[in-house]
CSV table of N, CA and C in Angstrom, one decimal:
chain,number,residue,atom,x,y,z
A,1,UNK,N,-24.1,-14.0,-22.3
A,1,UNK,CA,-23.4,-13.8,-23.6
A,1,UNK,C,-23.6,-12.4,-24.1
A,2,UNK,N,-22.5,-11.9,-24.7
A,2,UNK,CA,-22.5,-10.5,-25.2
A,2,UNK,C,-22.8,-10.5,-26.7
A,3,UNK,N,-23.9,-9.8,-27.1
A,3,UNK,CA,-24.3,-9.9,-28.5
A,3,UNK,C,-23.7,-8.7,-29.3
A,4,UNK,N,-23.4,-7.6,-28.6
A,4,UNK,CA,-22.7,-6.5,-29.3
A,4,UNK,C,-21.9,-5.7,-28.3
A,5,UNK,N,-20.9,-5.0,-28.8
A,5,UNK,CA,-19.9,-4.3,-28.0
A,5,UNK,C,-19.4,-3.1,-28.7
A,6,UNK,N,-19.3,-2.0,-28.0
A,6,UNK,CA,-18.7,-0.8,-28.7
A,6,UNK,C,-18.0,0.1,-27.7
A,7,UNK,N,-17.1,0.9,-28.3
A,7,UNK,CA,-16.4,1.9,-27.4
A,7,UNK,C,-16.5,3.2,-28.1
A,8,UNK,N,-16.8,4.2,-27.4
A,8,UNK,CA,-16.9,5.6,-27.9
A,8,UNK,C,-15.9,6.4,-27.2
A,9,UNK,N,-15.0,7.0,-27.9
A,9,UNK,CA,-13.9,7.9,-27.3
A,9,UNK,C,-14.5,9.2,-27.0
A,10,UNK,N,-14.3,9.7,-25.8
A,10,UNK,CA,-14.7,11.1,-25.4
A,10,UNK,C,-13.4,11.8,-25.0
A,11,UNK,N,-13.5,13.1,-24.7
A,11,UNK,CA,-12.3,14.0,-24.4
A,11,UNK,C,-11.4,13.4,-23.3
A,12,UNK,N,-12.0,13.0,-22.2
A,12,UNK,CA,-11.2,12.6,-21.1
A,12,UNK,C,-11.4,11.2,-20.7
A,13,UNK,N,-11.7,10.3,-21.7
A,13,UNK,CA,-11.8,8.9,-21.5
A,13,UNK,C,-12.6,8.3,-22.6
A,14,UNK,N,-13.4,7.3,-22.2
A,14,UNK,CA,-14.2,6.6,-23.2
A,14,UNK,C,-15.4,6.0,-22.5
A,15,UNK,N,-16.4,5.7,-23.4
A,15,UNK,CA,-17.6,5.0,-22.9
A,15,UNK,C,-17.7,3.7,-23.6
A,16,UNK,N,-17.8,2.6,-22.7
A,16,UNK,CA,-17.9,1.3,-23.2
A,16,UNK,C,-19.4,0.9,-23.1
A,17,UNK,N,-20.0,0.4,-24.2
A,17,UNK,CA,-21.4,-0.1,-24.1
A,17,UNK,C,-21.5,-1.4,-24.7
A,18,UNK,N,-22.3,-2.3,-24.1
A,18,UNK,CA,-22.5,-3.6,-24.6
A,18,UNK,C,-23.9,-4.1,-24.3
A,19,UNK,N,-24.3,-5.1,-25.1
A,19,UNK,CA,-25.6,-5.7,-24.9
A,19,UNK,C,-25.4,-7.2,-24.5
A,20,UNK,N,-26.0,-7.6,-23.4
A,20,UNK,CA,-25.8,-9.0,-23.0
A,20,UNK,C,-27.2,-9.7,-23.1
A,21,UNK,N,-27.1,-10.9,-23.5
A,21,UNK,CA,-28.3,-11.7,-23.6
A,21,UNK,C,-28.2,-12.9,-22.6
A,22,UNK,N,-29.2,-12.9,-21.7
A,22,UNK,CA,-29.2,-14.0,-20.7
A,22,UNK,C,-30.6,-14.5,-20.5
A,23,UNK,N,-30.8,-15.8,-20.8
A,23,UNK,CA,-32.2,-16.4,-20.6
A,23,UNK,C,-33.2,-15.6,-21.5
A,24,UNK,N,-32.9,-15.4,-22.7
A,24,UNK,CA,-33.8,-14.7,-23.7
A,24,UNK,C,-34.1,-13.3,-23.3
A,25,UNK,N,-33.3,-12.7,-22.4
A,25,UNK,CA,-33.5,-11.3,-22.0
A,25,UNK,C,-32.3,-10.5,-22.4
A,26,UNK,N,-32.6,-9.4,-23.1
A,26,UNK,CA,-31.5,-8.5,-23.5
A,26,UNK,C,-31.4,-7.3,-22.6
A,27,UNK,N,-30.1,-7.0,-22.2
A,27,UNK,CA,-29.9,-5.9,-21.3
A,27,UNK,C,-28.8,-5.0,-21.9
A,28,UNK,N,-29.0,-3.7,-21.9
A,28,UNK,CA,-28.0,-2.8,-22.4
A,28,UNK,C,-27.2,-2.2,-21.2
A,29,UNK,N,-25.9,-2.2,-21.4
A,29,UNK,CA,-25.0,-1.7,-20.3
A,29,UNK,C,-24.2,-0.6,-20.9
A,30,UNK,N,-23.9,0.4,-20.0
A,30,UNK,CA,-23.0,1.5,-20.5
A,30,UNK,C,-22.1,1.8,-19.3
A,31,UNK,N,-20.8,1.9,-19.5
A,31,UNK,CA,-19.9,2.2,-18.4
A,31,UNK,C,-19.0,3.4,-18.9
A,32,UNK,N,-19.0,4.4,-18.2
A,32,UNK,CA,-18.1,5.6,-18.5
A,32,UNK,C,-16.8,5.4,-17.8
A,33,UNK,N,-15.7,5.5,-18.5
A,33,UNK,CA,-14.4,5.4,-18.0
A,33,UNK,C,-13.6,6.6,-18.3
A,34,UNK,N,-13.1,7.3,-17.3
A,34,UNK,CA,-12.3,8.5,-17.5
A,34,UNK,C,-10.9,8.3,-17.0
A,35,UNK,N,-10.0,8.3,-18.0
A,35,UNK,CA,-8.6,7.9,-17.7
A,35,UNK,C,-7.6,8.9,-18.4
A,36,UNK,N,-6.4,8.8,-18.0
A,36,UNK,CA,-5.3,9.5,-18.7
A,36,UNK,C,-5.0,8.7,-20.0
A,37,UNK,N,-4.3,9.3,-20.9
A,37,UNK,CA,-4.0,8.7,-22.2
A,37,UNK,C,-3.2,7.4,-22.0
A,38,UNK,N,-2.2,7.4,-21.1
A,38,UNK,CA,-1.4,6.2,-20.9
A,38,UNK,C,-2.3,5.1,-20.2
A,39,UNK,N,-3.2,5.5,-19.3
A,39,UNK,CA,-4.1,4.5,-18.8
A,39,UNK,C,-5.0,3.9,-19.8
A,40,UNK,N,-5.4,4.7,-20.8
A,40,UNK,CA,-6.3,4.2,-21.8
A,40,UNK,C,-5.6,3.3,-22.8
A,41,UNK,N,-4.3,3.6,-23.1
A,41,UNK,CA,-3.6,2.7,-24.0
A,41,UNK,C,-3.4,1.4,-23.3
A,42,UNK,N,-3.0,1.3,-22.0
A,42,UNK,CA,-2.8,0.1,-21.3
A,42,UNK,C,-4.1,-0.7,-21.2
A,43,UNK,N,-5.3,0.0,-21.0
A,43,UNK,CA,-6.6,-0.7,-21.0
A,43,UNK,C,-6.9,-1.3,-22.3
A,44,UNK,N,-6.7,-0.6,-23.4
A,44,UNK,CA,-6.9,-1.2,-24.8
A,44,UNK,C,-6.1,-2.4,-25.1
A,45,UNK,N,-4.8,-2.3,-24.7
A,45,UNK,CA,-3.9,-3.5,-24.9
A,45,UNK,C,-4.4,-4.7,-24.1
A,46,UNK,N,-4.8,-4.5,-22.9
A,46,UNK,CA,-5.3,-5.6,-22.0
A,46,UNK,C,-6.7,-6.1,-22.6
A,47,UNK,N,-7.5,-5.2,-23.1
A,47,UNK,CA,-8.8,-5.6,-23.6
A,47,UNK,C,-8.6,-6.5,-24.9
A,48,UNK,N,-7.7,-6.1,-25.7
A,48,UNK,CA,-7.4,-6.9,-26.9
A,48,UNK,C,-6.9,-8.2,-26.6
A,49,UNK,N,-6.0,-8.3,-25.5
A,49,UNK,CA,-5.5,-9.6,-25.1
A,49,UNK,C,-6.6,-10.5,-24.6
A,50,UNK,N,-7.5,-9.9,-23.8
A,50,UNK,CA,-8.6,-10.7,-23.3
A,50,UNK,C,-9.5,-11.2,-24.4
A,51,UNK,N,-9.8,-10.4,-25.4
A,51,UNK,CA,-10.7,-10.8,-26.4
A,51,UNK,C,-10.1,-11.9,-27.3
A,52,UNK,N,-8.7,-11.9,-27.4
A,52,UNK,CA,-8.1,-12.9,-28.2
A,52,UNK,C,-8.2,-14.3,-27.4
A,53,UNK,N,-8.1,-14.2,-26.1
A,53,UNK,CA,-8.1,-15.5,-25.3
A,53,UNK,C,-9.5,-16.0,-25.1
A,54,UNK,N,-10.5,-15.2,-25.4
A,54,UNK,CA,-11.9,-15.6,-25.1
A,54,UNK,C,-12.4,-16.7,-26.1
């Protein structure tokens, strides 16, 4: 289960960070994603679609 989620925009992409809770253990994850602007827009649209269906 994800307890928190955030996105930080940087010059050439963005950093996604989230905290997952599994069996009473909290883990922090961070993923750096470097994309072109059009790739980023497509990713955000897909992410919003996935969050609505969850």
